[in-house]
Each structure stands twice: as C-alpha cells, then as structure tokens.
GROMACS .gro file of C-alpha atoms in nm:
model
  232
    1UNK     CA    1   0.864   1.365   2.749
    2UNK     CA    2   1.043   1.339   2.398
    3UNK     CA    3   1.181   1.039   2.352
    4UNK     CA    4   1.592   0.986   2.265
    5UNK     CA    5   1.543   0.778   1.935
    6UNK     CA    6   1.315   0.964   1.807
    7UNK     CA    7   1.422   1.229   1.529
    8UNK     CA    8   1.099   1.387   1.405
    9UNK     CA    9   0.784   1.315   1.272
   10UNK     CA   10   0.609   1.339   0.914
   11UNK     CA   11   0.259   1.327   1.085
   12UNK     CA   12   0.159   1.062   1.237
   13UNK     CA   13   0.470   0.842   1.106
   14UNK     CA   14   0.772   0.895   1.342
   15UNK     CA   15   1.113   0.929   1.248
   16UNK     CA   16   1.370   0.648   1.428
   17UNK     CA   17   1.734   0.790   1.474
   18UNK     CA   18   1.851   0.424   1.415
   19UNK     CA   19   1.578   0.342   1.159
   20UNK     CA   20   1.788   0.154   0.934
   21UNK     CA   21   1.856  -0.124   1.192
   22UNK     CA   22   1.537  -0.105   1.302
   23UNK     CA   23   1.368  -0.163   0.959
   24UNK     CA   24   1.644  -0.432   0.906
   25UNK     CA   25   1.502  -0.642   1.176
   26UNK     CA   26   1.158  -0.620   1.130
   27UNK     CA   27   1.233  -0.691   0.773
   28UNK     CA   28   1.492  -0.967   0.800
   29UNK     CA   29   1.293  -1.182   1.041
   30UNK     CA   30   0.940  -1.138   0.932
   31UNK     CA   31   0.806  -0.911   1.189
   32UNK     CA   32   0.606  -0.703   0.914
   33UNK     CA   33   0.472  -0.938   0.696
   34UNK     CA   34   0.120  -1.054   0.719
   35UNK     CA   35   0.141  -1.351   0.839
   36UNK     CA   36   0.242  -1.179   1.118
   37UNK     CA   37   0.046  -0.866   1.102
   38UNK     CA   38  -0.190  -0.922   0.877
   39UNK     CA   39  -0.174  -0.689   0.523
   40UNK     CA   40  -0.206  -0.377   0.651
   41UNK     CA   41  -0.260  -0.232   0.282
   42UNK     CA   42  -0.509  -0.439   0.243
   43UNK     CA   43  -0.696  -0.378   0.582
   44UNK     CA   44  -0.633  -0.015   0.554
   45UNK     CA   45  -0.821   0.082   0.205
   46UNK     CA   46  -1.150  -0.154   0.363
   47UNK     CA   47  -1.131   0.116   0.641
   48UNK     CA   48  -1.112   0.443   0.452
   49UNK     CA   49  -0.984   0.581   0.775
   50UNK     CA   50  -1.061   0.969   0.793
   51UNK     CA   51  -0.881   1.012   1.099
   52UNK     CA   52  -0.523   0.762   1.278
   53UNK     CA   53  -0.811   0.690   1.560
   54UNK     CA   54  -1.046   0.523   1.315
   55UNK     CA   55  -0.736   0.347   1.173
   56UNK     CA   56  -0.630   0.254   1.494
   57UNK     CA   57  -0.964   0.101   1.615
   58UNK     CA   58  -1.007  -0.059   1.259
   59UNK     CA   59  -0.709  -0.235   1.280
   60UNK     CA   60  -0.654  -0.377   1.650
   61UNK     CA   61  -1.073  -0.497   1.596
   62UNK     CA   62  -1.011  -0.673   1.228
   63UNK     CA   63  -0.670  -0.770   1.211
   64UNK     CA   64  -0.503  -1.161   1.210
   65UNK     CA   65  -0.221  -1.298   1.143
   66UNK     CA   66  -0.253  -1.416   0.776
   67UNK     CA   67  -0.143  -1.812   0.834
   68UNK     CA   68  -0.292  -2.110   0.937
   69UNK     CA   69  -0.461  -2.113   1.265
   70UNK     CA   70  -0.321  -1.729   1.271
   71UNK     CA   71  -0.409  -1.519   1.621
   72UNK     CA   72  -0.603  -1.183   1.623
   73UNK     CA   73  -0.367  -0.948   1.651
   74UNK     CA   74  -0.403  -0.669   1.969
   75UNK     CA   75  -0.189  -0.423   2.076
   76UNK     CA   76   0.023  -0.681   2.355
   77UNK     CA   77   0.090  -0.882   2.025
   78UNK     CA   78   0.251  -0.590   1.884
   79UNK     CA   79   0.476  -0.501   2.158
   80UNK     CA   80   0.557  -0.867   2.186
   81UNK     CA   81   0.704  -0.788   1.793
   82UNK     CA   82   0.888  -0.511   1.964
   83UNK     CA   83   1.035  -0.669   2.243
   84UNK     CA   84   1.115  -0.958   1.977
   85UNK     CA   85   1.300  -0.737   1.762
   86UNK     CA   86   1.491  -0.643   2.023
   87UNK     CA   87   1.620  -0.960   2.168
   88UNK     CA   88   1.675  -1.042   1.784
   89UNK     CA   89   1.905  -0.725   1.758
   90UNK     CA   90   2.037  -0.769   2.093
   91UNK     CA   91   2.180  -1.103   1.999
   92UNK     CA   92   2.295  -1.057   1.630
   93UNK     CA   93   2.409  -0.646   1.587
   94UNK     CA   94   2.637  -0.647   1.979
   95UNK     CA   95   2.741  -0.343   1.863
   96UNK     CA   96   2.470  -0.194   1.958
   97UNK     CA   97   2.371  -0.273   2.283
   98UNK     CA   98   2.444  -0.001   2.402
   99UNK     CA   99   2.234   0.249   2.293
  100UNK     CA  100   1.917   0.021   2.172
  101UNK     CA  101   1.599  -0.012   2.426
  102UNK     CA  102   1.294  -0.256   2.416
  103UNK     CA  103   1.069   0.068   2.462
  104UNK     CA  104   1.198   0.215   2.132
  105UNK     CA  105   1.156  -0.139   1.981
  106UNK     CA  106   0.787  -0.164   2.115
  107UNK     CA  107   0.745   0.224   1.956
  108UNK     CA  108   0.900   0.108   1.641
  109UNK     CA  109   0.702  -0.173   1.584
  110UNK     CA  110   0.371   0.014   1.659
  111UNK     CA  111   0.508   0.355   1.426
  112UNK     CA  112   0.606   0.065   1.148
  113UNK     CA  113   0.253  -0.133   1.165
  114UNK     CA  114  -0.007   0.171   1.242
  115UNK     CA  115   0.111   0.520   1.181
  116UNK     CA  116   0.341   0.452   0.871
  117UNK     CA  117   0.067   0.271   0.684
  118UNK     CA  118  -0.201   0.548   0.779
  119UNK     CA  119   0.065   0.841   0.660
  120UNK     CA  120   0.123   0.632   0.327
  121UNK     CA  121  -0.244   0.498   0.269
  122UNK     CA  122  -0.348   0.934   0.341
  123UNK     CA  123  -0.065   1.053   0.043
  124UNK     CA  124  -0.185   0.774  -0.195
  125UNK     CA  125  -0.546   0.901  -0.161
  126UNK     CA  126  -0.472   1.221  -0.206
  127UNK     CA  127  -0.295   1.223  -0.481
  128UNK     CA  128  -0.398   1.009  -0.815
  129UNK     CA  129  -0.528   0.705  -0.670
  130UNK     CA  130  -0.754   1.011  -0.452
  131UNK     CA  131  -0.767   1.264  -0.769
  132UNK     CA  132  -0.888   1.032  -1.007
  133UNK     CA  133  -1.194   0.846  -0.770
  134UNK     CA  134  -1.290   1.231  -0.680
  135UNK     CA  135  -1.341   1.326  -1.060
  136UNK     CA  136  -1.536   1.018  -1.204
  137UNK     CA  137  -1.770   0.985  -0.902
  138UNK     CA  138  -1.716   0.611  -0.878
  139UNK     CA  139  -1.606   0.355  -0.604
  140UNK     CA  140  -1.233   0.252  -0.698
  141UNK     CA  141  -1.088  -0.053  -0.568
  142UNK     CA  142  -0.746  -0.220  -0.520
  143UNK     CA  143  -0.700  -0.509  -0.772
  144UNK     CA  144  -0.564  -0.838  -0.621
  145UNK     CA  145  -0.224  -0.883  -0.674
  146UNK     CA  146  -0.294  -1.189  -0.967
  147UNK     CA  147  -0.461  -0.876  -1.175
  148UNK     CA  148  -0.116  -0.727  -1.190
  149UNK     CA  149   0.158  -1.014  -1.283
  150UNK     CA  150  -0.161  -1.132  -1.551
  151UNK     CA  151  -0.295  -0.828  -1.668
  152UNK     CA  152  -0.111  -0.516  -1.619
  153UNK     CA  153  -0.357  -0.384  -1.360
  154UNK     CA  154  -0.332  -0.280  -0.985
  155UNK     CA  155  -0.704  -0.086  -0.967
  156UNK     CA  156  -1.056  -0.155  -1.077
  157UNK     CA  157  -1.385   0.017  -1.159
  158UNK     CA  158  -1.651  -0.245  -1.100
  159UNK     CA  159  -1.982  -0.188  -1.332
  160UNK     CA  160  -2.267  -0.420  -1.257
  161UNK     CA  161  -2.058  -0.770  -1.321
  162UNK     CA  162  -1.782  -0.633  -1.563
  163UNK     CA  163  -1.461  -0.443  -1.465
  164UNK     CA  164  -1.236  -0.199  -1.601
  165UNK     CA  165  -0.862  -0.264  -1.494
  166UNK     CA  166  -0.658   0.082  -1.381
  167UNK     CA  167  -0.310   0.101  -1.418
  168UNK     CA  168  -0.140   0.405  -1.229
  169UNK     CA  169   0.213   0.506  -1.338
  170UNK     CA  170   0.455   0.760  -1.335
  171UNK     CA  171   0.509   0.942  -1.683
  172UNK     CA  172   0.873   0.800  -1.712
  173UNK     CA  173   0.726   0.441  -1.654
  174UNK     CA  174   0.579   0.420  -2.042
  175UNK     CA  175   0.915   0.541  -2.205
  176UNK     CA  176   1.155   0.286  -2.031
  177UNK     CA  177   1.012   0.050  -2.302
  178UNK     CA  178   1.109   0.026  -2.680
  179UNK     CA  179   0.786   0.174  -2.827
  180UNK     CA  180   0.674  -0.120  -3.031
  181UNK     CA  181   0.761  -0.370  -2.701
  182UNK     CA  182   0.541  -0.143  -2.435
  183UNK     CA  183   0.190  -0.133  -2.730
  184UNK     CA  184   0.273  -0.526  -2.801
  185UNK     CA  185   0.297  -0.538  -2.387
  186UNK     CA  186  -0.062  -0.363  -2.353
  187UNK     CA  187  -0.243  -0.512  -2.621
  188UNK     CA  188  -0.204  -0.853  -2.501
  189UNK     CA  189  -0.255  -0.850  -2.146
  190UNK     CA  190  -0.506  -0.555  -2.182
  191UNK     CA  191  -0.714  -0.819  -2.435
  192UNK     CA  192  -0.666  -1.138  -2.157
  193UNK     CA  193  -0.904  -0.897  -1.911
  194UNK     CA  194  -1.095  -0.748  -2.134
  195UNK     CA  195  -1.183  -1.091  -2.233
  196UNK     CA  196  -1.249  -1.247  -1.870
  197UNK     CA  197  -1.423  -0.896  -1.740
  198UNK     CA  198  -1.586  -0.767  -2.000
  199UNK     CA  199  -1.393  -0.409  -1.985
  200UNK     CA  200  -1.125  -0.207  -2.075
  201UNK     CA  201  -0.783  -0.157  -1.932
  202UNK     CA  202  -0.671   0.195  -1.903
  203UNK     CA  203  -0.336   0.372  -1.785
  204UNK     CA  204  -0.342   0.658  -1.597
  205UNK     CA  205  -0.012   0.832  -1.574
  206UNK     CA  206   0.098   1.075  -1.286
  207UNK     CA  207   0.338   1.370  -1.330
  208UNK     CA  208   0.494   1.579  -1.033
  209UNK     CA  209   0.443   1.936  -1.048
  210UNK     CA  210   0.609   2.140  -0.743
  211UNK     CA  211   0.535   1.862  -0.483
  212UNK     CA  212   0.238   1.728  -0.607
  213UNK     CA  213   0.142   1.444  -0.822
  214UNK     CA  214  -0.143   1.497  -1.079
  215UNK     CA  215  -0.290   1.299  -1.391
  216UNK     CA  216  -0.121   1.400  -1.690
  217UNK     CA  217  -0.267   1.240  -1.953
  218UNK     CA  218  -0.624   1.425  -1.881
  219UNK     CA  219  -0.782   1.280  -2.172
  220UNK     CA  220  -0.778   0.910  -2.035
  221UNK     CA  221  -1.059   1.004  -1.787
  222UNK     CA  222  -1.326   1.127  -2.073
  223UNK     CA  223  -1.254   0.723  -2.217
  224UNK     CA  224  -1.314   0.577  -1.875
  225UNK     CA  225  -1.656   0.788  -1.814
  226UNK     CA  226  -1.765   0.635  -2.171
  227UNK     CA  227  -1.662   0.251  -2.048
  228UNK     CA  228  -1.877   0.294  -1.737
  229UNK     CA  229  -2.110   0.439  -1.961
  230UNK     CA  230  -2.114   0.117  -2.203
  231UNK     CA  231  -2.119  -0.093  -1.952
  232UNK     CA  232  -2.424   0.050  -1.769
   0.00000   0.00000   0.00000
C-alpha cells in the first residue's frame, strides 16, 4: 500500500512530502551525524555496494556510533531515531501534529541513513569519481578529510608507499579565483604533499554535458598514468 507522505522516488531514495521538516530534525538534533550513525560516506565506499541489498547488509553488520563507548547500530536503533524525531517534532513544530506519524518518521530515518547514501554514493561512481578509476585501471580512494583543509585534495592514488592527491572540481570552481591567487593557491599546498607523499597533486575538472558529468580537461589523465608510472 503507498504510503501518504511519500511523493516519489529517485530509485532507491524516496521522496518525503514534508521533507523539509523532516531533514530539519534529523539535522538540528544530531540524528544523522556519525556519532550517531556512524559516517555513512565513509562506510559506504569500503563496501563498493553493487546492489541497496549489499549496502544494506554492509551497513547494519559494520556500522557504530562514532563516540566513545558508541553502540552497533541495527535496524531497532534506527527506528528508535525515527520515533525520536518524532517526539522531537511533536513537541517543538505543534503545528504539525496533525498530519505527522512515527511510521513516516521511522521511514524517513531509514530513506535518510540507507537509501539516500546508496543513490548518492551510485551517481558519484558513475560519473568522474567512477569515469576516471575506470580509465586509469587503478584503485582510487577517498582522502581523509585533513588531506583537504592541508593540501587541496579529497582523492588518492596510492603507489607502493607514495601517493598522488586528486582533486575533483567543477570547471567553474578554477575561475572563481584571481588567476595569480588560484596558481599561488596550488603551488603551495600541492608542494606540502608532494613533499610528505612523495607524489603529485592533480585536478581533475568535471563539465556537464546534457545530464551528464564528464572530465574535461582530458589531458590531466595522460600526466597521472606517467606519475604512477614514476613512481612504480
């Protein structure tokens, strides 16, 4: 039986009629972070799910609350988050009593933690992120979030012990810079890794053509074939 609050779907990620006071909630008292649960991002890429099942098992077998003496999470924890959120809304947003349930909290909570990350983690893969791992032929992997306030870099290609550092931007993100600022930008943060890792930083930039995103500065994946290369 369809379900009232529900609007429509973008595969598995379902679409809430009152999402915006549903993400509110779960964002305004925590109910998404990791230490409650866990970093789905994080969790998700380890998995390489190729199908929601996999990601479903994956997660509800690995995940814990990131925070001291943190619980493993299972799927009565996560309705507990719904049936939080609700009582939360129930007792803040009155206005709106009326046509809230704790059944489409519960379905929020699990849409918001499971299917939502699995749609997003599917589009990143196959787009540049997916695109660019498909044409070199090597393992890429999500760069802890350090590597990007210090170094300008969000992936890496690991090569024996050395790393090259992968930053992947839209075309527009490279001209919001005076030119002389962005190369002075690059040079020294790109030099701090080089120096600790031993290889180069690189930025990949995206472009969208129709409704897909593709490389479009081609050339940058000839100079990251000849790092791995010198690094060999």
């Amino acid at each position: 039986m369809a379900k009232e609050w529900i609007k429509g779907e973008e595969g598995k990620n379902l679409k809430f009629k009152r999402e915006t006071l549903l993400n509110y909630g779960m964002n305004h008292w925590g109910l998404n972070k990791a230490y409650s649960v866990d970093g789905t991002s994080e969790l998700i890429r380890k998995c390489s799910p190729k199908s929601f099942v996999e990601w479903d098992d994956y997660y509800f077998k690995n995940a814990k609350q990131k925070k001291k003496n943190g619980i493993k999470i299972t799927r009565e924890y996560i309705s507990g988050l719904g049936r939080k959120l609700y009582i939360k809304l129930s007792e803040v947003v009155q206005n709106e009593l009326g046509s809230i349930t704790e059944e489409e909290c519960i379905d929020y909570a699990y849409n918001l933690v499971l299917n939502r990350t699995y749609e997003g983690y599917m589009g990143e893969i196959q787009t540049i992120y997916g695109q660019l791992e498909k044409i070199i032929g090597v393992k890429i992997q999500p760069a802890p979030g350090i590597w990007d306030r210090t170094f300008n870099v969000d992936f890496y290609i690991q090569v024996n012990e050395k790393y090259i550092g992968l930053q992947i931007k839209p075309l527009s993100f490279g001209t919001t810079f005076d030119q002389y600022k962005w190369d002075e930008i690059q040079e020294i943060t790109h030099k701090k890794f080089t120096k600790k890792f031993g290889g180069k930083v690189f930025y990949v930039f995206s472009i969208k053509k129709g409704n897909k995103k593709v490389i479009d500065n081609f050339d940058v994946i000839t100079d990251i074939q000849q790092e791995i290369k010198r690094l060999t």
